[in-house]
PDB file of C-alpha atoms and ligand atoms in Angstrom:
ATOM      1  CA  MET A   1      -7.185  16.451  -1.935  1.00 55.00           C
ATOM      2  CA  LEU A   2     -10.415  16.357   1.131  1.00 56.00           C
ATOM      3  CA  ASP A   3      -9.076  17.582   4.437  1.00 74.00           C
ATOM      4  CA  THR A   4      -5.955  19.144   4.662  1.00 90.00           C
ATOM      5  CA  ILE A   5      -3.597  20.269   6.938  1.00 96.00           C
ATOM      6  CA  GLU A   6      -1.564  23.848   6.823  1.00 97.00           C
ATOM      7  CA  VAL A   7       2.534  22.969   7.935  1.00 98.00           C
ATOM      8  CA  LEU A   8       5.508  25.654   7.468  1.00 98.00           C
ATOM      9  CA  VAL A   9       8.371  24.589   5.449  1.00 98.00           C
ATOM     10  CA  THR A  10      11.473  24.170   8.904  1.00 98.00           C
ATOM     11  CA  ARG A  11      14.006  23.186   7.203  1.00 98.00           C
ATOM     12  CA  VAL A  12      15.334  22.275   3.509  1.00 98.00           C
ATOM     13  CA  ILE A  13      18.760  20.185   3.216  1.00 97.00           C
ATOM     14  CA  ALA A  14      20.476  18.803   0.000  1.00 97.00           C
ATOM     15  CA  GLU A  15      20.630  15.037   0.801  1.00 97.00           C
ATOM     16  CA  ALA A  16      22.506  13.834  -2.596  1.00 97.00           C
ATOM     17  CA  GLN A  17      23.549  15.502  -6.229  1.00 97.00           C
ATOM     18  CA  GLY A  18      19.673  16.146  -6.988  1.00 96.00           C
ATOM     19  CA  VAL A  19      17.723  14.788  -3.970  1.00 97.00           C
ATOM     20  CA  LYS A  20      16.408  17.490  -1.319  1.00 98.00           C
ATOM     21  CA  SER A  21      14.376  16.890   2.331  1.00 98.00           C
ATOM     22  CA  TRP A  22      11.542  19.479   3.311  1.00 98.00           C
ATOM     23  CA  GLU A  23      10.847  18.987   6.715  1.00 98.00           C
ATOM     24  CA  LEU A  24       7.358  20.599   7.537  1.00 98.00           C
ATOM     25  CA  ALA A  25       5.657  21.507  10.703  1.00 98.00           C
ATOM     26  CA  ARG A  26       3.209  23.234  12.339  1.00 98.00           C
ATOM     27  CA  GLU A  27       3.433  26.702  12.264  1.00 97.00           C
ATOM     28  CA  ASP A  28       3.133  26.255  16.648  1.00 97.00           C
ATOM     29  CA  GLY A  29       5.196  22.802  16.268  1.00 96.00           C
ATOM     30  CA  SER A  30       2.099  21.084  17.898  1.00 97.00           C
ATOM     31  CA  PRO A  31       1.323  17.551  16.888  1.00 98.00           C
ATOM     32  CA  LEU A  32       0.709  16.094  13.482  1.00 98.00           C
ATOM     33  CA  PRO A  33      -1.542  13.157  12.753  1.00 98.00           C
ATOM     34  CA  SER A  34       0.362  10.076  13.525  1.00 98.00           C
ATOM     35  CA  PHE A  35       1.479   7.663  10.474  1.00 98.00           C
ATOM     36  CA  THR A  36       2.890   4.680  10.096  1.00 98.00           C
ATOM     37  CA  ALA A  37       6.106   3.973   8.307  1.00 98.00           C
ATOM     38  CA  GLY A  38       5.123   3.335   4.172  1.00 97.00           C
ATOM     39  CA  ALA A  39       2.702   6.201   4.370  1.00 97.00           C
ATOM     40  CA  HIS A  40       2.944   9.226   2.185  1.00 95.00           C
ATOM     41  CA  ILE A  41       1.373  12.383   2.013  1.00 95.00           C
ATOM     42  CA  ASP A  42      -0.272  14.810  -0.510  1.00 91.00           C
ATOM     43  CA  LEU A  43       1.059  18.442  -0.920  1.00 93.00           C
ATOM     44  CA  LYS A  44      -0.836  21.148  -2.405  1.00 91.00           C
ATOM     45  CA  LEU A  45       1.446  22.734  -4.432  1.00 89.00           C
ATOM     46  CA  ALA A  46       0.758  27.087  -5.356  1.00 86.00           C
ATOM     47  CA  ASN A  47       0.968  25.684  -9.362  1.00 83.00           C
ATOM     48  CA  GLY A  48      -2.393  23.460  -8.718  1.00 83.00           C
ATOM     49  CA  LEU A  49      -0.513  20.625  -8.934  1.00 85.00           C
ATOM     50  CA  VAL A  50      -1.076  17.953  -6.225  1.00 86.00           C
ATOM     51  CA  ARG A  51       1.745  14.927  -5.442  1.00 89.00           C
ATOM     52  CA  SER A  52       2.097  12.230  -3.248  1.00 90.00           C
ATOM     53  CA  TYR A  53       5.649  11.727  -1.421  1.00 94.00           C
ATOM     54  CA  SER A  54       6.695   9.561   0.983  1.00 96.00           C
ATOM     55  CA  LEU A  55       7.099  10.494   4.249  1.00 98.00           C
ATOM     56  CA  CYS A  56      11.098   9.650   5.488  1.00 98.00           C
ATOM     57  CA  ASN A  57      11.775  10.253   9.040  1.00 98.00           C
ATOM     58  CA  SER A  58      10.910   7.446  12.069  1.00 98.00           C
ATOM     59  CA  GLN A  59       6.670   7.530  12.884  1.00 98.00           C
ATOM     60  CA  ASP A  60       7.793   8.034  16.475  1.00 98.00           C
ATOM     61  CA  GLU A  61       8.703  11.925  15.898  1.00 98.00           C
ATOM     62  CA  ALA A  62       4.774  13.385  16.146  1.00 96.00           C
ATOM     63  CA  ASN A  63       5.941  16.922  15.280  1.00 98.00           C
ATOM     64  CA  ARG A  64       7.540  17.151  11.809  1.00 98.00           C
ATOM     65  CA  TYR A  65       7.365  15.067   8.467  1.00 98.00           C
ATOM     66  CA  LEU A  66      10.135  14.589   6.320  1.00 98.00           C
ATOM     67  CA  ILE A  67      10.073  14.114   2.504  1.00 98.00           C
ATOM     68  CA  ALA A  68      12.680  14.188   0.281  1.00 98.00           C
ATOM     69  CA  VAL A  69      12.353  14.972  -3.669  1.00 96.00           C
ATOM     70  CA  ASN A  70      14.689  14.381  -6.490  1.00 95.00           C
ATOM     71  CA  ASN A  71      14.558  16.798  -9.314  1.00 93.00           C
ATOM     72  CA  ASP A  72      13.725  14.733 -11.697  1.00 83.00           C
ATOM     73  CA  PRO A  73      13.740  16.221 -15.571  1.00 78.00           C
ATOM     74  CA  GLN A  74      11.659  13.726 -16.867  1.00 75.00           C
ATOM     75  CA  SER A  75       9.326  15.804 -13.829  1.00 72.00           C
ATOM     76  CA  ARG A  76       5.500  16.228 -14.897  1.00 71.00           C
ATOM     77  CA  GLY A  77       5.833  19.942 -13.233  1.00 78.00           C
ATOM     78  CA  GLY A  78       5.754  18.654  -9.480  1.00 86.00           C
ATOM     79  CA  SER A  79       9.558  17.737  -8.423  1.00 90.00           C
ATOM     80  CA  LYS A  80      10.525  20.452 -10.446  1.00 91.00           C
ATOM     81  CA  PHE A  81       8.125  23.171  -9.026  1.00 92.00           C
ATOM     82  CA  ILE A  82       9.430  21.829  -5.094  1.00 95.00           C
ATOM     83  CA  HIS A  83      12.642  22.201  -5.925  1.00 95.00           C
ATOM     84  CA  ASP A  84      12.681  25.553  -7.476  1.00 93.00           C
ATOM     85  CA  MET A  85       9.943  27.229  -5.295  1.00 92.00           C
ATOM     86  CA  LEU A  86       9.191  25.703  -1.740  1.00 95.00           C
ATOM     87  CA  GLY A  87      11.674  27.224   0.928  1.00 96.00           C
ATOM     88  CA  LEU A  88      12.309  27.654   3.841  1.00 97.00           C
ATOM     89  CA  GLY A  89       9.183  29.598   5.616  1.00 97.00           C
ATOM     90  CA  ASP A  90       6.967  28.720   3.428  1.00 96.00           C
ATOM     91  CA  LEU A  91       3.313  27.601   3.575  1.00 96.00           C
ATOM     92  CA  VAL A  92       2.221  24.670   2.074  1.00 96.00           C
ATOM     93  CA  SER A  93      -1.228  22.474   2.390  1.00 96.00           C
ATOM     94  CA  ILE A  94      -0.638  18.784   2.803  1.00 96.00           C
ATOM     95  CA  SER A  95      -2.821  15.666   3.357  1.00 93.00           C
ATOM     96  CA  ALA A  96      -3.102  13.717   6.344  1.00 95.00           C
ATOM     97  CA  PRO A  97      -0.748  10.480   5.811  1.00 96.00           C
ATOM     98  CA  ARG A  98      -1.996   7.695   4.241  1.00 93.00           C
ATOM     99  CA  ASN A  99      -0.417   3.894   4.071  1.00 94.00           C
ATOM    100  CA  HIS A 100      -0.344   2.160   1.101  1.00 91.00           C
ATOM    101  CA  PHE A 101       2.535   0.391   1.558  1.00 94.00           C
ATOM    102  CA  PRO A 102       2.661  -0.856   5.393  1.00 96.00           C
ATOM    103  CA  LEU A 103       5.154  -2.975   7.156  1.00 98.00           C
ATOM    104  CA  VAL A 104       4.910  -6.152   8.415  1.00 97.00           C
ATOM    105  CA  GLU A 105       6.283  -5.596  11.861  1.00 97.00           C
ATOM    106  CA  ASP A 106       6.570  -9.514  13.161  1.00 96.00           C
ATOM    107  CA  ALA A 107       8.561 -10.590  10.467  1.00 97.00           C
ATOM    108  CA  GLY A 108      10.949 -12.962  10.949  1.00 97.00           C
ATOM    109  CA  HIS A 109      13.301 -10.928   8.807  1.00 98.00           C
ATOM    110  CA  VAL A 110      12.975  -8.356   6.497  1.00 98.00           C
ATOM    111  CA  VAL A 111      14.791  -7.162   3.402  1.00 98.00           C
ATOM    112  CA  PHE A 112      14.398  -4.269   1.498  1.00 98.00           C
ATOM    113  CA  VAL A 113      15.416  -3.170  -2.240  1.00 98.00           C
ATOM    114  CA  ALA A 114      15.584   0.116  -2.617  1.00 98.00           C
ATOM    115  CA  GLY A 115      16.243   1.985  -5.913  1.00 96.00           C
ATOM    116  CA  GLY A 116      16.839   6.079  -6.043  1.00 95.00           C
ATOM    117  CA  ILE A 117      14.652   8.329  -4.376  1.00 95.00           C
ATOM    118  CA  GLY A 118      12.367   4.926  -3.550  1.00 96.00           C
ATOM    119  CA  ILE A 119      14.556   5.100  -0.631  1.00 98.00           C
ATOM    120  CA  THR A 120      12.582   7.278   1.107  1.00 98.00           C
ATOM    121  CA  PRO A 121       9.708   4.814   2.420  1.00 98.00           C
ATOM    122  CA  ILE A 122      12.618   2.404   3.220  1.00 98.00           C
ATOM    123  CA  TYR A 123      14.213   4.543   5.075  1.00 98.00           C
ATOM    124  CA  SER A 124      11.756   5.755   7.442  1.00 98.00           C
ATOM    125  CA  MET A 125      10.848   1.629   7.640  1.00 98.00           C
ATOM    126  CA  ILE A 126      14.172   0.365   8.671  1.00 98.00           C
ATOM    127  CA  GLN A 127      14.192   3.246  11.454  1.00 98.00           C
ATOM    128  CA  ARG A 128      11.073   1.551  12.401  1.00 98.00           C
ATOM    129  CA  LEU A 129      12.672  -2.122  12.714  1.00 98.00           C
ATOM    130  CA  GLU A 130      15.713  -0.525  13.907  1.00 98.00           C
ATOM    131  CA  ALA A 131      13.449   0.945  16.874  1.00 98.00           C
ATOM    132  CA  LEU A 132      11.770  -2.840  17.588  1.00 98.00           C
ATOM    133  CA  GLY A 133      14.654  -4.055  17.680  1.00 97.00           C
ATOM    134  CA  ARG A 134      14.018  -6.645  14.246  1.00 98.00           C
ATOM    135  CA  SER A 135      15.904  -8.165  11.757  1.00 98.00           C
ATOM    136  CA  TRP A 136      16.666  -6.208   8.772  1.00 98.00           C
ATOM    137  CA  GLU A 137      18.721  -6.240   5.632  1.00 98.00           C
ATOM    138  CA  LEU A 138      18.930  -2.880   2.888  1.00 98.00           C
ATOM    139  CA  HIS A 139      19.977  -3.568  -1.082  1.00 98.00           C
ATOM    140  CA  TYR A 140      20.129  -0.071  -1.863  1.00 98.00           C
ATOM    141  CA  SER A 141      21.016   1.289  -5.984  1.00 97.00           C
ATOM    142  CA  ALA A 142      21.787   4.405  -7.257  1.00 97.00           C
ATOM    143  CA  ARG A 143      23.713   5.590 -10.646  1.00 96.00           C
ATOM    144  CA  THR A 144      26.436   7.206  -8.056  1.00 97.00           C
ATOM    145  CA  LYS A 145      27.869   7.467  -4.389  1.00 97.00           C
ATOM    146  CA  GLU A 146      26.372  11.686  -4.650  1.00 97.00           C
ATOM    147  CA  MET A 147      23.355  10.530  -5.847  1.00 97.00           C
ATOM    148  CA  CYS A 148      23.086   8.150  -2.983  1.00 98.00           C
ATOM    149  CA  ALA A 149      20.383  10.039  -0.598  1.00 98.00           C
ATOM    150  CA  PHE A 150      20.567   9.127   3.386  1.00 98.00           C
ATOM    151  CA  ARG A 151      24.057   7.590   2.219  1.00 98.00           C
ATOM    152  CA  SER A 152      25.751   8.435   5.669  1.00 98.00           C
ATOM    153  CA  GLN A 153      22.835   7.457   7.799  1.00 98.00           C
ATOM    154  CA  PHE A 154      23.454   3.807   6.201  1.00 98.00           C
ATOM    155  CA  GLU A 155      26.890   4.118   6.693  1.00 98.00           C
ATOM    156  CA  VAL A 156      26.156   4.837  10.552  1.00 98.00           C
ATOM    157  CA  LEU A 157      23.517   1.338  10.493  1.00 98.00           C
ATOM    158  CA  GLU A 158      25.921  -0.485   9.055  1.00 98.00           C
ATOM    159  CA  GLN A 159      28.703   0.420  11.715  1.00 98.00           C
ATOM    160  CA  ARG A 160      26.860  -0.355  14.072  1.00 96.00           C
ATOM    161  CA  ARG A 161      25.588  -3.821  12.828  1.00 97.00           C
ATOM    162  CA  PRO A 162      27.864  -5.217  10.138  1.00 97.00           C
ATOM    163  CA  GLY A 163      26.095  -7.186   7.322  1.00 97.00           C
ATOM    164  CA  ARG A 164      23.144  -5.514   6.611  1.00 98.00           C
ATOM    165  CA  VAL A 165      23.427  -2.783   4.115  1.00 98.00           C
ATOM    166  CA  HIS A 166      24.314  -2.926   0.413  1.00 97.00           C
ATOM    167  CA  PHE A 167      24.921  -0.129  -1.725  1.00 97.00           C
ATOM    168  CA  ASN A 168      25.406  -0.702  -5.649  1.00 97.00           C
ATOM    169  CA  PHE A 169      26.350   2.000  -7.563  1.00 97.00           C
ATOM    170  CA  ASP A 170      25.678   1.116 -11.183  1.00 93.00           C
ATOM    171  CA  HIS A 171      26.758   3.964 -12.918  1.00 93.00           C
ATOM    172  CA  GLU A 172      30.084   4.023 -10.883  1.00 93.00           C
ATOM    173  CA  PRO A 173      33.316   3.022 -12.628  1.00 91.00           C
ATOM    174  CA  GLY A 174      32.395  -0.934 -12.844  1.00 89.00           C
ATOM    175  CA  GLY A 175      29.232  -1.111 -11.932  1.00 89.00           C
ATOM    176  CA  ARG A 176      26.339  -3.032 -12.948  1.00 91.00           C
ATOM    177  CA  MET A 177      22.842  -2.834 -12.364  1.00 92.00           C
ATOM    178  CA  ILE A 178      21.765  -4.891  -9.316  1.00 94.00           C
ATOM    179  CA  ASP A 179      21.005  -8.988  -9.727  1.00 95.00           C
ATOM    180  CA  LEU A 180      17.679  -8.817  -7.973  1.00 96.00           C
ATOM    181  CA  LYS A 181      17.141 -12.765  -8.707  1.00 95.00           C
ATOM    182  CA  ASP A 182      20.294 -13.580  -6.841  1.00 96.00           C
ATOM    183  CA  VAL A 183      19.867 -10.659  -3.901  1.00 96.00           C
ATOM    184  CA  LEU A 184      16.431 -12.405  -3.301  1.00 96.00           C
ATOM    185  CA  ALA A 185      17.821 -16.141  -3.685  1.00 96.00           C
ATOM    186  CA  LYS A 186      20.085 -15.515  -1.352  1.00 95.00           C
ATOM    187  CA  SER A 187      17.456 -14.242   1.358  1.00 93.00           C
ATOM    188  CA  ASP A 188      15.489 -15.970   3.766  1.00 91.00           C
ATOM    189  CA  ALA A 189      13.211 -17.521   2.074  1.00 88.00           C
ATOM    190  CA  ASN A 190      10.644 -17.012   5.134  1.00 92.00           C
ATOM    191  CA  ALA A 191      10.957 -13.285   4.942  1.00 97.00           C
ATOM    192  CA  HIS A 192       9.030 -10.545   4.071  1.00 98.00           C
ATOM    193  CA  PHE A 193      10.847  -8.547   0.783  1.00 98.00           C
ATOM    194  CA  TYR A 194      10.075  -4.964   0.233  1.00 98.00           C
ATOM    195  CA  CYS A 195      10.509  -3.058  -3.237  1.00 97.00           C
ATOM    196  CA  CYS A 196      10.211   0.764  -3.588  1.00 96.00           C
ATOM    197  CA  GLY A 197      11.994   2.173  -6.705  1.00 94.00           C
ATOM    198  CA  PRO A 198      11.444   3.107 -10.770  1.00 90.00           C
ATOM    199  CA  ALA A 199       9.507   0.494 -12.822  1.00 88.00           C
ATOM    200  CA  PRO A 200      11.729  -1.681 -14.254  1.00 91.00           C
ATOM    201  CA  MET A 201      13.597  -1.923 -10.930  1.00 95.00           C
ATOM    202  CA  LEU A 202       9.729  -3.347  -9.559  1.00 94.00           C
ATOM    203  CA  GLN A 203       8.895  -5.021 -12.509  1.00 93.00           C
ATOM    204  CA  ALA A 204      12.508  -7.496 -12.294  1.00 96.00           C
ATOM    205  CA  PHE A 205      12.046  -7.200  -8.154  1.00 97.00           C
ATOM    206  CA  GLU A 206       8.087  -9.363  -9.417  1.00 95.00           C
ATOM    207  CA  ASP A 207       9.458 -11.297 -12.176  1.00 96.00           C
ATOM    208  CA  ALA A 208      12.614 -12.696  -9.902  1.00 97.00           C
ATOM    209  CA  ALA A 209      10.012 -13.388  -7.039  1.00 96.00           C
ATOM    210  CA  LYS A 210       7.961 -15.109  -8.971  1.00 95.00           C
ATOM    211  CA  ALA A 211      10.536 -17.464 -10.473  1.00 96.00           C
ATOM    212  CA  LEU A 212      12.005 -18.536  -7.525  1.00 96.00           C
ATOM    213  CA  GLY A 213       7.994 -19.151  -6.096  1.00 95.00           C
ATOM    214  CA  LEU A 214       8.295 -16.489  -3.052  1.00 96.00           C
ATOM    215  CA  PRO A 215       4.579 -16.300  -1.712  1.00 94.00           C
ATOM    216  CA  SER A 216       2.864 -12.914  -2.968  1.00 90.00           C
ATOM    217  CA  PRO A 217       2.083 -12.352   0.614  1.00 93.00           C
ATOM    218  CA  GLN A 218       5.410 -11.903   1.377  1.00 96.00           C
ATOM    219  CA  ILE A 219       5.999  -8.985  -1.757  1.00 96.00           C
ATOM    220  CA  HIS A 220       5.648  -5.886  -1.092  1.00 95.00           C
ATOM    221  CA  VAL A 221       5.797  -3.400  -3.770  1.00 94.00           C
ATOM    222  CA  GLU A 222       5.347   0.725  -3.995  1.00 91.00           C
ATOM    223  CA  TYR A 223       4.954   2.247  -7.455  1.00 87.00           C
ATOM    224  CA  PHE A 224       5.791   5.795  -8.122  1.00 79.00           C
ATOM    225  CA  THR A 225       4.809   6.182 -11.752  1.00 77.00           C
ATOM    226  CA  ALA A 226       2.295   4.628 -13.753  1.00 78.00           C
ATOM    227  CA  MET A 227       2.397   0.567 -14.065  1.00 79.00           C
ATOM    228  CA  GLN A 228       0.210   0.670 -16.893  1.00 85.00           C
ATOM    229  CA  GLU A 229      -2.003   2.525 -19.189  1.00 91.00           C
ATOM    230  CA  ALA A 230      -4.477   4.334 -18.322  1.00 95.00           C
ATOM    231  CA  ALA A 231      -8.065   2.650 -19.706  1.00 96.00           C
ATOM    232  CA  THR A 232      -9.691   5.377 -21.843  1.00 95.00           C
ATOM    233  CA  ASP A 233     -11.836   3.283 -24.578  1.00 95.00           C
ATOM    234  CA  GLY A 234     -14.500   4.969 -22.831  1.00 95.00           C
ATOM    235  CA  GLY A 235     -17.758   3.673 -24.250  1.00 96.00           C
ATOM    236  CA  PHE A 236     -19.425   2.973 -20.789  1.00 97.00           C
ATOM    237  CA  THR A 237     -21.679   4.661 -18.298  1.00 98.00           C
ATOM    238  CA  VAL A 238     -20.919   5.515 -14.200  1.00 98.00           C
ATOM    239  CA  GLU A 239     -23.722   5.891 -12.482  1.00 97.00           C
ATOM    240  CA  LEU A 240     -22.800   8.061  -8.422  1.00 97.00           C
ATOM    241  CA  ALA A 241     -25.178   6.572  -6.464  1.00 97.00           C
ATOM    242  CA  ARG A 242     -25.089   8.816  -3.974  1.00 96.00           C
ATOM    243  CA  SER A 243     -25.895  11.753  -5.598  1.00 94.00           C
ATOM    244  CA  LYS A 244     -27.945  10.168  -8.122  1.00 96.00           C
ATOM    245  CA  ARG A 245     -25.820  11.113 -11.374  1.00 97.00           C
ATOM    246  CA  SER A 246     -24.322   9.397 -14.413  1.00 97.00           C
ATOM    247  CA  PHE A 247     -21.876  10.375 -17.187  1.00 97.00           C
ATOM    248  CA  PHE A 248     -21.191   8.061 -20.511  1.00 98.00           C
ATOM    249  CA  VAL A 249     -17.536   8.018 -20.128  1.00 97.00           C
ATOM    250  CA  SER A 250     -16.581   8.678 -24.024  1.00 96.00           C
ATOM    251  CA  ALA A 251     -13.298   7.403 -25.961  1.00 96.00           C
ATOM    252  CA  GLY A 252     -10.536   9.159 -24.763  1.00 96.00           C
ATOM    253  CA  LYS A 253     -11.346  10.259 -21.103  1.00 97.00           C
ATOM    254  CA  THR A 254     -10.754   8.223 -17.584  1.00 97.00           C
ATOM    255  CA  ILE A 255     -13.432   8.388 -15.161  1.00 98.00           C
ATOM    256  CA  LEU A 256     -12.122  11.014 -13.439  1.00 97.00           C
ATOM    257  CA  GLU A 257     -11.290  13.349 -16.061  1.00 96.00           C
ATOM    258  CA  THR A 258     -15.107  13.092 -17.213  1.00 97.00           C
ATOM    259  CA  LEU A 259     -16.336  13.399 -13.678  1.00 97.00           C
ATOM    260  CA  LEU A 260     -14.197  16.728 -12.874  1.00 96.00           C
ATOM    261  CA  ASP A 261     -15.455  17.495 -16.779  1.00 96.00           C
ATOM    262  CA  ASN A 262     -18.865  17.615 -15.281  1.00 97.00           C
ATOM    263  CA  ASP A 263     -17.319  19.608 -11.927  1.00 96.00           C
ATOM    264  CA  VAL A 264     -17.915  16.487  -9.884  1.00 96.00           C
ATOM    265  CA  ASP A 265     -15.801  17.364  -6.900  1.00 91.00           C
ATOM    266  CA  VAL A 266     -13.649  14.027  -6.100  1.00 92.00           C
ATOM    267  CA  PRO A 267     -10.496  14.478  -4.895  1.00 88.00           C
ATOM    268  CA  SER A 268      -6.980  13.069  -7.362  1.00 89.00           C
ATOM    269  CA  SER A 269      -3.218  13.258  -7.140  1.00 85.00           C
ATOM    270  CA  CYS A 270      -1.227  11.248  -8.991  1.00 85.00           C
ATOM    271  CA  THR A 271      -3.864  10.340 -11.515  1.00 90.00           C
ATOM    272  CA  GLN A 272      -1.478   7.581 -12.767  1.00 90.00           C
ATOM    273  CA  GLY A 273      -2.618   4.965 -10.427  1.00 93.00           C
ATOM    274  CA  PHE A 274      -0.069   4.561  -7.821  1.00 90.00           C
ATOM    275  CA  CYS A 275      -1.435   7.001  -5.095  1.00 88.00           C
ATOM    276  CA  GLY A 276      -4.482   5.488  -3.980  1.00 89.00           C
ATOM    277  CA  THR A 277      -5.992   9.163  -3.109  1.00 89.00           C
ATOM    278  CA  CYS A 278      -9.087   8.862  -5.811  1.00 94.00           C
ATOM    279  CA  GLU A 279      -9.915   5.005  -4.730  1.00 95.00           C
ATOM    280  CA  THR A 280     -13.706   4.850  -4.885  1.00 97.00           C
ATOM    281  CA  ALA A 281     -16.240   1.995  -4.099  1.00 97.00           C
ATOM    282  CA  VAL A 282     -17.491  -0.166  -6.581  1.00 98.00           C
ATOM    283  CA  ILE A 283     -21.840  -1.000  -5.913  1.00 98.00           C
ATOM    284  CA  GLU A 284     -22.344  -2.760  -8.951  1.00 97.00           C
ATOM    285  CA  GLY A 285     -19.774  -3.642 -12.261  1.00 97.00           C
ATOM    286  CA  ILE A 286     -16.790  -4.580 -13.193  1.00 97.00           C
ATOM    287  CA  PRO A 287     -13.830  -2.840 -12.998  1.00 98.00           C
ATOM    288  CA  ASP A 288     -11.004  -2.605 -15.369  1.00 97.00           C
ATOM    289  CA  HIS A 289      -7.886  -2.180 -12.946  1.00 97.00           C
ATOM    290  CA  ARG A 290      -5.125  -0.616 -14.212  1.00 96.00           C
ATOM    291  CA  ASP A 291      -3.346   0.452 -10.458  1.00 95.00           C
ATOM    292  CA  SER A 292      -0.607  -0.164  -8.738  1.00 90.00           C
ATOM    293  CA  VAL A 293      -2.108   0.325  -5.582  1.00 90.00           C
ATOM    294  CA  LEU A 294      -4.352  -3.044  -4.449  1.00 92.00           C
ATOM    295  CA  SER A 295      -3.546  -5.974  -4.618  1.00 87.00           C
ATOM    296  CA  SER A 296      -4.616  -8.395  -7.351  1.00 86.00           C
ATOM    297  CA  GLU A 297      -6.428 -10.154  -4.703  1.00 88.00           C
ATOM    298  CA  ASP A 298      -7.914  -7.249  -3.747  1.00 92.00           C
ATOM    299  CA  GLN A 299      -8.652  -6.150  -7.683  1.00 95.00           C
ATOM    300  CA  ALA A 300     -10.311  -9.274  -8.270  1.00 96.00           C
ATOM    301  CA  THR A 301     -12.838  -8.986  -5.359  1.00 97.00           C
ATOM    302  CA  ASN A 302     -14.146  -5.495  -7.580  1.00 97.00           C
ATOM    303  CA  ARG A 303     -14.510  -3.871  -3.991  1.00 97.00           C
ATOM    304  CA  THR A 304     -13.338  -0.316  -4.864  1.00 97.00           C
ATOM    305  CA  MET A 305     -11.142   1.092  -7.834  1.00 98.00           C
ATOM    306  CA  MET A 306      -8.671   3.874  -8.812  1.00 97.00           C
ATOM    307  CA  ILE A 307     -11.035   5.950 -10.951  1.00 98.00           C
ATOM    308  CA  CYS A 308      -7.828   8.100 -12.660  1.00 96.00           C
ATOM    309  CA  CYS A 309      -6.551   4.868 -14.258  1.00 97.00           C
ATOM    310  CA  SER A 310      -9.094   2.553 -14.319  1.00 98.00           C
ATOM    311  CA  GLY A 311     -12.097   2.007 -16.528  1.00 97.00           C
ATOM    312  CA  SER A 312     -15.370  -0.539 -17.052  1.00 98.00           C
ATOM    313  CA  LYS A 313     -15.156  -4.122 -18.566  1.00 97.00           C
ATOM    314  CA  SER A 314     -19.055  -3.788 -18.138  1.00 97.00           C
ATOM    315  CA  GLU A 315     -21.529  -1.892 -20.079  1.00 97.00           C
ATOM    316  CA  LYS A 316     -22.409   0.328 -16.346  1.00 97.00           C
ATOM    317  CA  LEU A 317     -20.900   1.392 -13.365  1.00 98.00           C
ATOM    318  CA  VAL A 318     -22.094   2.109  -9.804  1.00 98.00           C
ATOM    319  CA  LEU A 319     -20.280   4.179  -7.565  1.00 98.00           C
ATOM    320  CA  ASP A 320     -20.406   5.365  -4.313  1.00 97.00           C
ATOM    321  CA  LEU A 321     -20.607   8.575  -5.162  1.00 96.00           C
TER     322      LEU A 321
HETATM  323  S1  FES B 401      -4.884  10.425  -8.028  1.00 66.76           S
HETATM  324 FE1  FES B 401      -3.402   8.679  -7.329  1.00 66.76          FE
HETATM  325  S2  FES B 401      -4.177   6.532  -7.746  1.00 66.76           S
HETATM  326 FE2  FES B 401      -5.848   8.235  -8.599  1.00 66.76          FE
END
């Protein structure tokens, strides 16, 4: 994590079964760096982990960030630590917000699909579209009503203008998985479509969009787990153009691990290719892209890469480091 900001936990609220929100603000209450809907911040936790979380409040709020975290039983240490250890009045270091999941604000209509805690960036986007008076609809899946974060807020929005919010509780009696092909097929084909949720839902969403022939610029997804295995075959050299050092990446290691092993300080967070923290400019060579941050068009240019998970198709990669 490069530049950090010290913030205070000013509120913790239980939002649903297993989900709490944390409000973060400067100690003196002064404004934080601005953000746009869909942005995330990194939290540097006291156990040494760095984890990314989407901001779920309105981008019009200058003095606070709101994150919501699911106490995931599969946690690699981040969400469990936050639930167990991050309390009211605690100080925490965060990064400034970055946005790899931007909202098209002038779309004629926006269709949102959220699964579980994937609602967080989408909740911020919906607040933005409400503020702009734009057209949207939400298809929000959770296992049960009790596990559905921000449900009462969406119920208020639905009362304000009915027909926009569609809940799906797949573990309730008679419940079943949301049929994304059906959702997308019934929507305006000129709309923009956003999905954030678990990997199988994202895959089903992308498959449905492809099967229906929806143009890729109208399809927007955000992964918060790895989409592919990291490239660890090794067998290539990484040259750092600015520091004029080079390293051989051995089998079993990623580029990031190789650099950290050699005391090269590079920022990273998720280490799984979905947060964008380790994005690095490529000067020469052909990366083996494994991330879920860059679009396939961006990957094809080979101008940047995520060094935590992507490898090399060429014998040498020259990086702008
Ligand atoms: S550290 Fe998150 S994409 Fe590389």
